[in-house]
Amino acid sequence: MRFVQVSKQSRDFNRTASDASVTFTLPEGFKETVPVNSEELTYDYAIALPDHSVEIWFAVKPYKSITRIYTNPDSAYISLGKEQVSAFSADNAYFVRNLTDRILNQYNADVGKSYLLNLNDSPATKHYKYALIITLQKNKAGALMAVCLTNDKGPDFFKEIDKARNCIKFK
């Protein structure tokens, strides 16, 4: 029998994820890491590809907490994204798009957006240069955000984050 040690960060994240009807499975090749948390940036869990300059930080908000934080809980995913863009953006120029129905169906989400931006050079972002921020929401369940950080936003970055594509979704 093989025993797997589960970190406190992982246990807490899975509890919060469950409250938001979210499932998470650590993708093959990724390892748990520690996100940078500050007053304006709070994440529940982080993973990274060893020997690669890619990290993914996750924040999950159960519906109950969304209704306490946001005036319009149905657009919490928009607020989550805009808050991160505002905190991270080096030049306030970013590319944003609505996620297609095909992508939303993969995550069992009702709505979502993605943001691609240049980052401020900051310890808060571990001096990464670029971020792809993905926000998803399932009505009456919760919202989630994945912040994918890299120093190279070329095709290799998208291939590497694609390896984690199926690790998180709504039930």
N, C-alpha and C. Protein backbone atom coordinates (compact mmCIF):
# COMPACT_ATOMS: atom_id res chain seq x y z
N MET A 1 0.85 -1.18 0.00
CA MET A 1 0.00 0.00 0.00
C MET A 1 0.89 1.24 0.00
N ARG A 2 0.54 2.22 -0.84
CA ARG A 2 1.32 3.45 -0.95
C ARG A 2 0.56 4.58 -0.27
N PHE A 3 1.25 5.27 0.63
CA PHE A 3 0.64 6.40 1.32
C PHE A 3 1.15 7.69 0.70
N VAL A 4 0.24 8.61 0.47
CA VAL A 4 0.60 9.90 -0.11
C VAL A 4 0.40 10.97 0.96
N GLN A 5 1.45 11.73 1.22
CA GLN A 5 1.36 12.80 2.19
C GLN A 5 0.66 13.98 1.52
N VAL A 6 -0.35 14.51 2.18
CA VAL A 6 -1.11 15.64 1.65
C VAL A 6 -0.80 16.85 2.53
N SER A 7 -0.41 17.95 1.91
CA SER A 7 -0.05 19.15 2.66
C SER A 7 -1.29 19.83 3.23
N LYS A 8 -1.07 20.69 4.22
CA LYS A 8 -2.17 21.48 4.78
C LYS A 8 -2.76 22.38 3.70
N GLN A 9 -1.89 22.95 2.86
CA GLN A 9 -2.35 23.80 1.76
C GLN A 9 -3.30 23.02 0.86
N SER A 10 -2.95 21.80 0.53
CA SER A 10 -3.78 20.97 -0.33
C SER A 10 -5.11 20.61 0.34
N ARG A 11 -5.07 20.23 1.61
CA ARG A 11 -6.30 19.91 2.34
C ARG A 11 -7.24 21.10 2.39
N ASP A 12 -6.69 22.27 2.75
CA ASP A 12 -7.51 23.48 2.84
C ASP A 12 -8.10 23.85 1.47
N PHE A 13 -7.29 23.75 0.43
CA PHE A 13 -7.75 24.06 -0.92
C PHE A 13 -8.87 23.11 -1.33
N ASN A 14 -8.70 21.83 -1.11
CA ASN A 14 -9.73 20.86 -1.49
C ASN A 14 -11.03 21.08 -0.72
N ARG A 15 -10.93 21.53 0.53
CA ARG A 15 -12.14 21.82 1.32
C ARG A 15 -12.87 23.02 0.70
N THR A 16 -12.12 24.09 0.40
CA THR A 16 -12.72 25.28 -0.21
C THR A 16 -13.29 24.94 -1.59
N ALA A 17 -12.53 24.18 -2.36
CA ALA A 17 -12.98 23.77 -3.71
C ALA A 17 -14.28 22.99 -3.62
N SER A 18 -14.37 22.08 -2.67
CA SER A 18 -15.59 21.29 -2.51
C SER A 18 -16.78 22.19 -2.17
N ASP A 19 -16.56 23.21 -1.34
CA ASP A 19 -17.63 24.16 -1.00
C ASP A 19 -18.12 24.93 -2.22
N ALA A 20 -17.26 25.05 -3.24
CA ALA A 20 -17.62 25.77 -4.47
C ALA A 20 -17.99 24.80 -5.60
N SER A 21 -18.20 23.53 -5.27
CA SER A 21 -18.52 22.49 -6.27
C SER A 21 -17.43 22.38 -7.33
N VAL A 22 -16.18 22.46 -6.89
CA VAL A 22 -15.02 22.38 -7.77
C VAL A 22 -14.23 21.12 -7.42
N THR A 23 -13.76 20.42 -8.45
CA THR A 23 -12.87 19.29 -8.22
C THR A 23 -11.48 19.65 -8.76
N PHE A 24 -10.46 19.12 -8.08
CA PHE A 24 -9.08 19.38 -8.49
C PHE A 24 -8.28 18.09 -8.38
N THR A 25 -7.48 17.83 -9.41
CA THR A 25 -6.54 16.72 -9.42
C THR A 25 -5.19 17.26 -9.86
N LEU A 26 -4.17 17.00 -9.08
CA LEU A 26 -2.83 17.48 -9.43
C LEU A 26 -2.42 16.88 -10.77
N PRO A 27 -2.14 17.72 -11.76
CA PRO A 27 -1.79 17.20 -13.09
C PRO A 27 -0.40 16.55 -13.09
N GLU A 28 -0.26 15.56 -13.94
CA GLU A 28 1.00 14.83 -14.06
C GLU A 28 2.14 15.79 -14.39
N GLY A 29 3.25 15.62 -13.69
CA GLY A 29 4.43 16.44 -13.93
C GLY A 29 4.49 17.71 -13.11
N PHE A 30 3.38 18.13 -12.52
CA PHE A 30 3.35 19.34 -11.71
C PHE A 30 3.61 19.00 -10.25
N LYS A 31 4.14 19.96 -9.54
CA LYS A 31 4.40 19.82 -8.11
C LYS A 31 3.75 21.00 -7.39
N GLU A 32 3.35 20.75 -6.15
CA GLU A 32 2.79 21.82 -5.33
C GLU A 32 3.88 22.84 -5.04
N THR A 33 3.52 24.10 -5.06
CA THR A 33 4.44 25.17 -4.70
C THR A 33 3.66 26.16 -3.84
N VAL A 34 4.30 27.22 -3.45
CA VAL A 34 3.66 28.20 -2.57
C VAL A 34 3.41 29.49 -3.34
N PRO A 35 2.15 29.93 -3.42
CA PRO A 35 1.88 31.20 -4.07
C PRO A 35 2.29 32.35 -3.16
N VAL A 36 2.47 33.51 -3.73
CA VAL A 36 2.75 34.70 -2.94
C VAL A 36 1.40 35.28 -2.53
N ASN A 37 1.18 35.44 -1.25
CA ASN A 37 -0.06 36.03 -0.77
C ASN A 37 0.25 37.36 -0.10
N SER A 38 -0.57 38.35 -0.38
CA SER A 38 -0.43 39.67 0.23
C SER A 38 -1.83 40.21 0.48
N GLU A 39 -1.93 41.46 0.90
CA GLU A 39 -3.26 42.03 1.16
C GLU A 39 -4.14 42.02 -0.07
N GLU A 40 -3.58 42.37 -1.23
CA GLU A 40 -4.40 42.45 -2.44
C GLU A 40 -4.41 41.16 -3.26
N LEU A 41 -3.50 40.24 -2.98
CA LEU A 41 -3.40 39.01 -3.75
C LEU A 41 -3.50 37.81 -2.82
N THR A 42 -4.58 37.05 -2.92
CA THR A 42 -4.76 35.89 -2.07
C THR A 42 -5.12 34.69 -2.93
N TYR A 43 -4.33 33.63 -2.77
CA TYR A 43 -4.55 32.40 -3.54
C TYR A 43 -4.69 31.24 -2.58
N ASP A 44 -5.40 30.22 -3.04
CA ASP A 44 -5.65 29.05 -2.21
C ASP A 44 -4.64 27.93 -2.44
N TYR A 45 -4.07 27.88 -3.65
CA TYR A 45 -3.21 26.75 -3.99
C TYR A 45 -2.36 27.12 -5.19
N ALA A 46 -1.19 26.50 -5.30
CA ALA A 46 -0.31 26.78 -6.44
C ALA A 46 0.43 25.51 -6.86
N ILE A 47 0.65 25.41 -8.17
CA ILE A 47 1.41 24.29 -8.72
C ILE A 47 2.43 24.85 -9.71
N ALA A 48 3.48 24.06 -9.96
CA ALA A 48 4.51 24.48 -10.90
C ALA A 48 5.07 23.26 -11.60
N LEU A 49 5.59 23.49 -12.79
CA LEU A 49 6.34 22.46 -13.50
C LEU A 49 7.80 22.59 -13.09
N PRO A 50 8.36 21.56 -12.46
CA PRO A 50 9.78 21.64 -12.09
C PRO A 50 10.64 21.83 -13.35
N ASP A 51 11.69 22.61 -13.20
CA ASP A 51 12.63 22.89 -14.29
C ASP A 51 12.00 23.69 -15.44
N HIS A 52 10.86 24.28 -15.22
CA HIS A 52 10.21 25.13 -16.22
C HIS A 52 9.83 26.42 -15.53
N SER A 53 9.68 27.46 -16.26
CA SER A 53 9.29 28.72 -15.65
C SER A 53 7.79 28.95 -15.80
N VAL A 54 7.01 27.98 -15.30
CA VAL A 54 5.56 28.08 -15.33
C VAL A 54 5.00 27.74 -13.96
N GLU A 55 4.17 28.63 -13.45
CA GLU A 55 3.43 28.37 -12.22
C GLU A 55 1.97 28.69 -12.47
N ILE A 56 1.10 28.00 -11.74
CA ILE A 56 -0.34 28.28 -11.81
C ILE A 56 -0.83 28.45 -10.39
N TRP A 57 -1.42 29.61 -10.12
CA TRP A 57 -1.99 29.90 -8.81
C TRP A 57 -3.51 29.87 -8.92
N PHE A 58 -4.16 29.25 -7.95
CA PHE A 58 -5.61 29.09 -7.98
C PHE A 58 -6.26 29.84 -6.81
N ALA A 59 -7.40 30.44 -7.11
CA ALA A 59 -8.26 31.03 -6.08
C ALA A 59 -9.66 30.52 -6.35
N VAL A 60 -10.31 30.01 -5.32
CA VAL A 60 -11.67 29.48 -5.45
C VAL A 60 -12.56 30.21 -4.46
N LYS A 61 -13.70 30.64 -4.95
CA LYS A 61 -14.66 31.38 -4.12
C LYS A 61 -16.00 30.65 -4.13
N PRO A 62 -16.38 30.01 -3.01
CA PRO A 62 -17.71 29.41 -2.94
C PRO A 62 -18.80 30.47 -3.04
N TYR A 63 -19.95 30.08 -3.54
CA TYR A 63 -21.05 31.01 -3.76
C TYR A 63 -21.40 31.79 -2.49
N LYS A 64 -21.38 31.10 -1.35
CA LYS A 64 -21.73 31.75 -0.09
C LYS A 64 -20.79 32.93 0.19
N SER A 65 -19.51 32.78 -0.08
CA SER A 65 -18.58 33.90 0.15
C SER A 65 -18.71 34.97 -0.94
N ILE A 66 -19.05 34.56 -2.16
CA ILE A 66 -19.25 35.53 -3.24
C ILE A 66 -20.38 36.50 -2.89
N THR A 67 -21.46 35.98 -2.32
CA THR A 67 -22.61 36.83 -2.00
C THR A 67 -22.27 37.83 -0.90
N ARG A 68 -21.27 37.52 -0.07
CA ARG A 68 -20.86 38.46 0.98
C ARG A 68 -19.89 39.50 0.44
N ILE A 69 -19.13 39.16 -0.60
CA ILE A 69 -18.06 40.04 -1.09
C ILE A 69 -18.54 40.96 -2.21
N TYR A 70 -19.33 40.41 -3.14
CA TYR A 70 -19.69 41.16 -4.35
C TYR A 70 -21.17 41.52 -4.36
N THR A 71 -21.47 42.75 -4.82
CA THR A 71 -22.86 43.19 -4.92
C THR A 71 -23.63 42.38 -5.95
N ASN A 72 -22.95 42.05 -7.05
CA ASN A 72 -23.60 41.22 -8.07
C ASN A 72 -22.87 39.88 -8.14
N PRO A 73 -23.36 38.88 -7.41
CA PRO A 73 -22.65 37.59 -7.37
C PRO A 73 -22.58 36.89 -8.73
N ASP A 74 -23.48 37.23 -9.66
CA ASP A 74 -23.47 36.59 -10.97
C ASP A 74 -22.32 37.07 -11.86
N SER A 75 -21.65 38.14 -11.45
CA SER A 75 -20.51 38.62 -12.24
C SER A 75 -19.23 38.63 -11.41
N ALA A 76 -19.15 37.78 -10.41
CA ALA A 76 -17.95 37.71 -9.56
C ALA A 76 -16.72 37.37 -10.38
N TYR A 77 -16.87 36.52 -11.40
CA TYR A 77 -15.74 36.14 -12.23
C TYR A 77 -15.11 37.34 -12.94
N ILE A 78 -15.93 38.31 -13.30
CA ILE A 78 -15.43 39.53 -13.94
C ILE A 78 -14.64 40.36 -12.92
N SER A 79 -15.21 40.51 -11.73
CA SER A 79 -14.52 41.27 -10.68
C SER A 79 -13.20 40.62 -10.30
N LEU A 80 -13.18 39.30 -10.17
CA LEU A 80 -11.94 38.58 -9.85
C LEU A 80 -10.86 38.89 -10.89
N GLY A 81 -11.21 38.80 -12.15
CA GLY A 81 -10.26 39.05 -13.22
C GLY A 81 -9.77 40.49 -13.22
N LYS A 82 -10.68 41.43 -13.11
CA LYS A 82 -10.30 42.85 -13.14
C LYS A 82 -9.42 43.22 -11.95
N GLU A 83 -9.71 42.65 -10.78
CA GLU A 83 -8.89 42.91 -9.61
C GLU A 83 -7.46 42.43 -9.83
N GLN A 84 -7.31 41.25 -10.41
CA GLN A 84 -5.97 40.73 -10.64
C GLN A 84 -5.24 41.52 -11.72
N VAL A 85 -5.93 41.87 -12.79
CA VAL A 85 -5.32 42.67 -13.86
C VAL A 85 -4.84 44.00 -13.27
N SER A 86 -5.66 44.62 -12.46
CA SER A 86 -5.30 45.90 -11.86
C SER A 86 -4.07 45.76 -10.95
N ALA A 87 -4.00 44.69 -10.20
CA ALA A 87 -2.87 44.48 -9.29
C ALA A 87 -1.59 44.09 -10.03
N PHE A 88 -1.72 43.40 -11.15
CA PHE A 88 -0.57 42.84 -11.85
C PHE A 88 -0.05 43.65 -13.02
N SER A 89 -0.90 44.38 -13.70
CA SER A 89 -0.58 44.93 -15.01
C SER A 89 0.58 45.91 -14.98
N ALA A 90 1.56 45.66 -15.86
CA ALA A 90 2.72 46.54 -15.96
C ALA A 90 2.39 47.80 -16.75
N ASP A 91 1.52 47.69 -17.72
CA ASP A 91 1.26 48.82 -18.61
C ASP A 91 -0.23 49.08 -18.83
N ASN A 92 -1.05 48.41 -18.07
CA ASN A 92 -2.51 48.51 -18.17
C ASN A 92 -3.02 48.20 -19.58
N ALA A 93 -2.20 47.54 -20.38
CA ALA A 93 -2.62 47.06 -21.70
C ALA A 93 -2.70 45.54 -21.60
N TYR A 94 -3.85 45.00 -21.90
CA TYR A 94 -4.03 43.56 -21.81
C TYR A 94 -5.05 43.13 -22.83
N PHE A 95 -5.03 41.85 -23.13
CA PHE A 95 -5.97 41.26 -24.07
C PHE A 95 -6.98 40.46 -23.26
N VAL A 96 -8.26 40.71 -23.46
CA VAL A 96 -9.32 40.00 -22.73
C VAL A 96 -10.28 39.39 -23.73
N ARG A 97 -10.80 38.21 -23.39
CA ARG A 97 -11.82 37.61 -24.26
C ARG A 97 -12.76 36.75 -23.43
N ASN A 98 -13.98 36.65 -23.92
CA ASN A 98 -14.95 35.73 -23.31
C ASN A 98 -14.58 34.32 -23.74
N LEU A 99 -14.76 33.37 -22.85
CA LEU A 99 -14.48 31.99 -23.19
C LEU A 99 -15.64 31.41 -24.00
N THR A 100 -15.31 30.57 -24.95
CA THR A 100 -16.32 29.98 -25.83
C THR A 100 -17.13 28.92 -25.09
N ASP A 101 -18.29 28.58 -25.63
CA ASP A 101 -19.12 27.53 -25.04
C ASP A 101 -18.37 26.21 -24.95
N ARG A 102 -17.54 25.92 -25.94
CA ARG A 102 -16.77 24.67 -25.93
C ARG A 102 -15.84 24.63 -24.70
N ILE A 103 -15.18 25.74 -24.42
CA ILE A 103 -14.28 25.79 -23.27
C ILE A 103 -15.08 25.77 -21.97
N LEU A 104 -16.16 26.52 -21.92
CA LEU A 104 -16.99 26.52 -20.71
C LEU A 104 -17.51 25.12 -20.41
N ASN A 105 -17.92 24.38 -21.42
CA ASN A 105 -18.40 23.02 -21.22
C ASN A 105 -17.32 22.10 -20.67
N GLN A 106 -16.05 22.30 -21.08
CA GLN A 106 -14.95 21.49 -20.55
C GLN A 106 -14.82 21.63 -19.04
N TYR A 107 -15.16 22.81 -18.54
CA TYR A 107 -15.02 23.09 -17.11
C TYR A 107 -16.36 23.08 -16.38
N ASN A 108 -17.43 22.73 -17.09
CA ASN A 108 -18.78 22.71 -16.53
C ASN A 108 -19.13 24.08 -15.92
N ALA A 109 -18.68 25.14 -16.58
CA ALA A 109 -18.89 26.51 -16.11
C ALA A 109 -19.98 27.18 -16.95
N ASP A 110 -20.58 28.20 -16.37
CA ASP A 110 -21.62 28.95 -17.09
C ASP A 110 -21.05 30.15 -17.84
N VAL A 111 -20.04 30.80 -17.27
CA VAL A 111 -19.42 31.97 -17.88
C VAL A 111 -17.93 32.00 -17.55
N GLY A 112 -17.17 32.76 -18.36
CA GLY A 112 -15.74 32.87 -18.07
C GLY A 112 -15.05 33.84 -18.99
N LYS A 113 -13.87 34.29 -18.58
CA LYS A 113 -13.05 35.21 -19.36
C LYS A 113 -11.59 34.80 -19.20
N SER A 114 -10.78 35.25 -20.17
CA SER A 114 -9.33 35.10 -20.03
C SER A 114 -8.69 36.45 -20.30
N TYR A 115 -7.57 36.68 -19.62
CA TYR A 115 -6.82 37.92 -19.73
C TYR A 115 -5.36 37.55 -19.95
N LEU A 116 -4.71 38.16 -20.92
CA LEU A 116 -3.28 37.97 -21.16
C LEU A 116 -2.62 39.32 -20.95
N LEU A 117 -1.62 39.40 -20.06
CA LEU A 117 -1.04 40.68 -19.75
C LEU A 117 0.45 40.61 -19.41
N ASN A 118 1.10 41.76 -19.54
CA ASN A 118 2.47 41.94 -19.09
C ASN A 118 2.41 42.26 -17.61
N LEU A 119 3.37 41.73 -16.85
CA LEU A 119 3.37 41.93 -15.41
C LEU A 119 4.35 43.01 -14.97
N ASN A 120 4.02 43.66 -13.85
CA ASN A 120 4.99 44.52 -13.19
C ASN A 120 6.13 43.64 -12.70
N ASP A 121 7.34 44.15 -12.68
CA ASP A 121 8.46 43.41 -12.09
C ASP A 121 8.32 43.56 -10.58
N SER A 122 7.90 42.47 -9.94
CA SER A 122 7.55 42.57 -8.53
C SER A 122 7.78 41.25 -7.80
N PRO A 123 8.19 41.32 -6.54
CA PRO A 123 8.28 40.09 -5.75
C PRO A 123 6.91 39.42 -5.60
N ALA A 124 5.82 40.21 -5.65
CA ALA A 124 4.47 39.65 -5.52
C ALA A 124 4.15 38.67 -6.64
N THR A 125 4.79 38.83 -7.79
CA THR A 125 4.58 37.91 -8.92
C THR A 125 5.84 37.08 -9.19
N LYS A 126 6.72 37.01 -8.19
CA LYS A 126 7.97 36.25 -8.29
C LYS A 126 8.78 36.67 -9.53
N HIS A 127 8.62 37.92 -9.93
CA HIS A 127 9.35 38.51 -11.06
C HIS A 127 9.04 37.84 -12.40
N TYR A 128 7.91 37.15 -12.49
CA TYR A 128 7.50 36.63 -13.79
C TYR A 128 7.15 37.82 -14.68
N LYS A 129 7.21 37.63 -16.00
CA LYS A 129 6.98 38.72 -16.95
C LYS A 129 5.56 38.76 -17.50
N TYR A 130 4.89 37.59 -17.59
CA TYR A 130 3.57 37.51 -18.23
C TYR A 130 2.62 36.66 -17.40
N ALA A 131 1.33 36.95 -17.56
CA ALA A 131 0.30 36.15 -16.91
C ALA A 131 -0.87 35.92 -17.85
N LEU A 132 -1.40 34.72 -17.80
CA LEU A 132 -2.67 34.38 -18.41
C LEU A 132 -3.61 34.12 -17.25
N ILE A 133 -4.63 34.94 -17.12
CA ILE A 133 -5.59 34.81 -16.03
C ILE A 133 -6.88 34.26 -16.60
N ILE A 134 -7.37 33.20 -16.01
CA ILE A 134 -8.62 32.57 -16.46
C ILE A 134 -9.59 32.60 -15.28
N THR A 135 -10.78 33.19 -15.52
CA THR A 135 -11.82 33.21 -14.49
C THR A 135 -13.03 32.45 -15.01
N LEU A 136 -13.60 31.64 -14.15
CA LEU A 136 -14.77 30.83 -14.48
C LEU A 136 -15.79 30.93 -13.36
N GLN A 137 -17.06 30.80 -13.72
CA GLN A 137 -18.10 30.83 -12.70
C GLN A 137 -19.20 29.84 -13.06
N LYS A 138 -19.69 29.17 -12.04
CA LYS A 138 -20.87 28.31 -12.18
C LYS A 138 -21.93 28.93 -11.27
N ASN A 139 -23.07 29.27 -11.84
CA ASN A 139 -24.12 29.95 -11.09
C ASN A 139 -24.54 29.13 -9.88
N LYS A 140 -24.68 29.83 -8.77
CA LYS A 140 -25.12 29.27 -7.48
C LYS A 140 -24.14 28.25 -6.91
N ALA A 141 -22.92 28.12 -7.50
CA ALA A 141 -21.90 27.20 -6.97
C ALA A 141 -20.66 27.97 -6.52
N GLY A 142 -20.11 28.79 -7.41
CA GLY A 142 -18.92 29.54 -7.05
C GLY A 142 -18.16 30.03 -8.27
N ALA A 143 -17.00 30.59 -7.99
CA ALA A 143 -16.12 31.11 -9.05
C ALA A 143 -14.71 30.61 -8.77
N LEU A 144 -13.94 30.51 -9.85
CA LEU A 144 -12.54 30.14 -9.68
C LEU A 144 -11.68 30.96 -10.62
N MET A 145 -10.43 31.11 -10.21
CA MET A 145 -9.48 31.84 -11.02
C MET A 145 -8.18 31.05 -11.04
N ALA A 146 -7.60 30.95 -12.23
CA ALA A 146 -6.28 30.35 -12.40
C ALA A 146 -5.37 31.42 -12.99
N VAL A 147 -4.26 31.68 -12.34
CA VAL A 147 -3.29 32.65 -12.82
C VAL A 147 -2.07 31.86 -13.26
N CYS A 148 -1.82 31.85 -14.57
CA CYS A 148 -0.70 31.10 -15.16
C CYS A 148 0.43 32.10 -15.40
N LEU A 149 1.56 31.88 -14.75
CA LEU A 149 2.68 32.82 -14.79
C LEU A 149 3.85 32.23 -15.57
N THR A 150 4.54 33.08 -16.35
CA THR A 150 5.66 32.63 -17.17
C THR A 150 6.59 33.79 -17.49
N ASN A 151 7.76 33.45 -18.00
CA ASN A 151 8.68 34.46 -18.53
C ASN A 151 8.72 34.43 -20.05
N ASP A 152 8.01 33.48 -20.64
CA ASP A 152 8.01 33.33 -22.10
C ASP A 152 6.58 33.01 -22.53
N LYS A 153 5.94 33.95 -23.21
CA LYS A 153 4.54 33.71 -23.61
C LYS A 153 4.42 33.14 -25.02
N GLY A 154 5.45 32.42 -25.45
CA GLY A 154 5.42 31.78 -26.75
C GLY A 154 4.65 30.46 -26.71
N PRO A 155 4.72 29.69 -27.79
CA PRO A 155 3.95 28.45 -27.89
C PRO A 155 4.28 27.42 -26.81
N ASP A 156 5.52 27.41 -26.31
CA ASP A 156 5.87 26.45 -25.26
C ASP A 156 5.08 26.70 -23.98
N PHE A 157 4.83 27.96 -23.67
CA PHE A 157 4.03 28.31 -22.49
C PHE A 157 2.65 27.69 -22.60
N PHE A 158 2.02 27.86 -23.75
CA PHE A 158 0.66 27.35 -23.92
C PHE A 158 0.64 25.82 -23.94
N LYS A 159 1.69 25.20 -24.45
CA LYS A 159 1.79 23.73 -24.39
C LYS A 159 1.92 23.25 -22.96
N GLU A 160 2.71 23.98 -22.16
CA GLU A 160 2.91 23.58 -20.77
C GLU A 160 1.65 23.77 -19.93
N ILE A 161 0.95 24.88 -20.08
CA ILE A 161 -0.27 25.05 -19.28
C ILE A 161 -1.39 24.15 -19.78
N ASP A 162 -1.32 23.74 -21.04
CA ASP A 162 -2.31 22.80 -21.56
C ASP A 162 -2.24 21.46 -20.82
N LYS A 163 -1.07 21.13 -20.26
CA LYS A 163 -0.92 19.89 -19.49
C LYS A 163 -1.77 19.92 -18.22
N ALA A 164 -2.13 21.11 -17.77
CA ALA A 164 -2.94 21.26 -16.55
C ALA A 164 -4.39 21.57 -16.88
N ARG A 165 -4.75 21.54 -18.14
CA ARG A 165 -6.08 21.94 -18.59
C ARG A 165 -7.20 21.20 -17.88
N ASN A 166 -7.03 19.93 -17.61
CA ASN A 166 -8.11 19.11 -17.04
C ASN A 166 -8.02 18.95 -15.52
N CYS A 167 -7.18 19.72 -14.86
CA CYS A 167 -6.97 19.50 -13.43
C CYS A 167 -8.06 20.08 -12.55
N ILE A 168 -8.80 21.05 -13.06
CA ILE A 168 -9.80 21.72 -12.23
C ILE A 168 -11.07 21.94 -13.04
N LYS A 169 -12.21 21.74 -12.40
CA LYS A 169 -13.49 22.02 -13.06
C LYS A 169 -14.61 21.99 -12.04
N PHE A 170 -15.75 22.51 -12.43
CA PHE A 170 -16.93 22.44 -11.59
C PHE A 170 -17.58 21.08 -11.72
N LYS A 171 -18.20 20.65 -10.63
CA LYS A 171 -18.89 19.34 -10.62
C LYS A 171 -20.14 19.42 -11.48
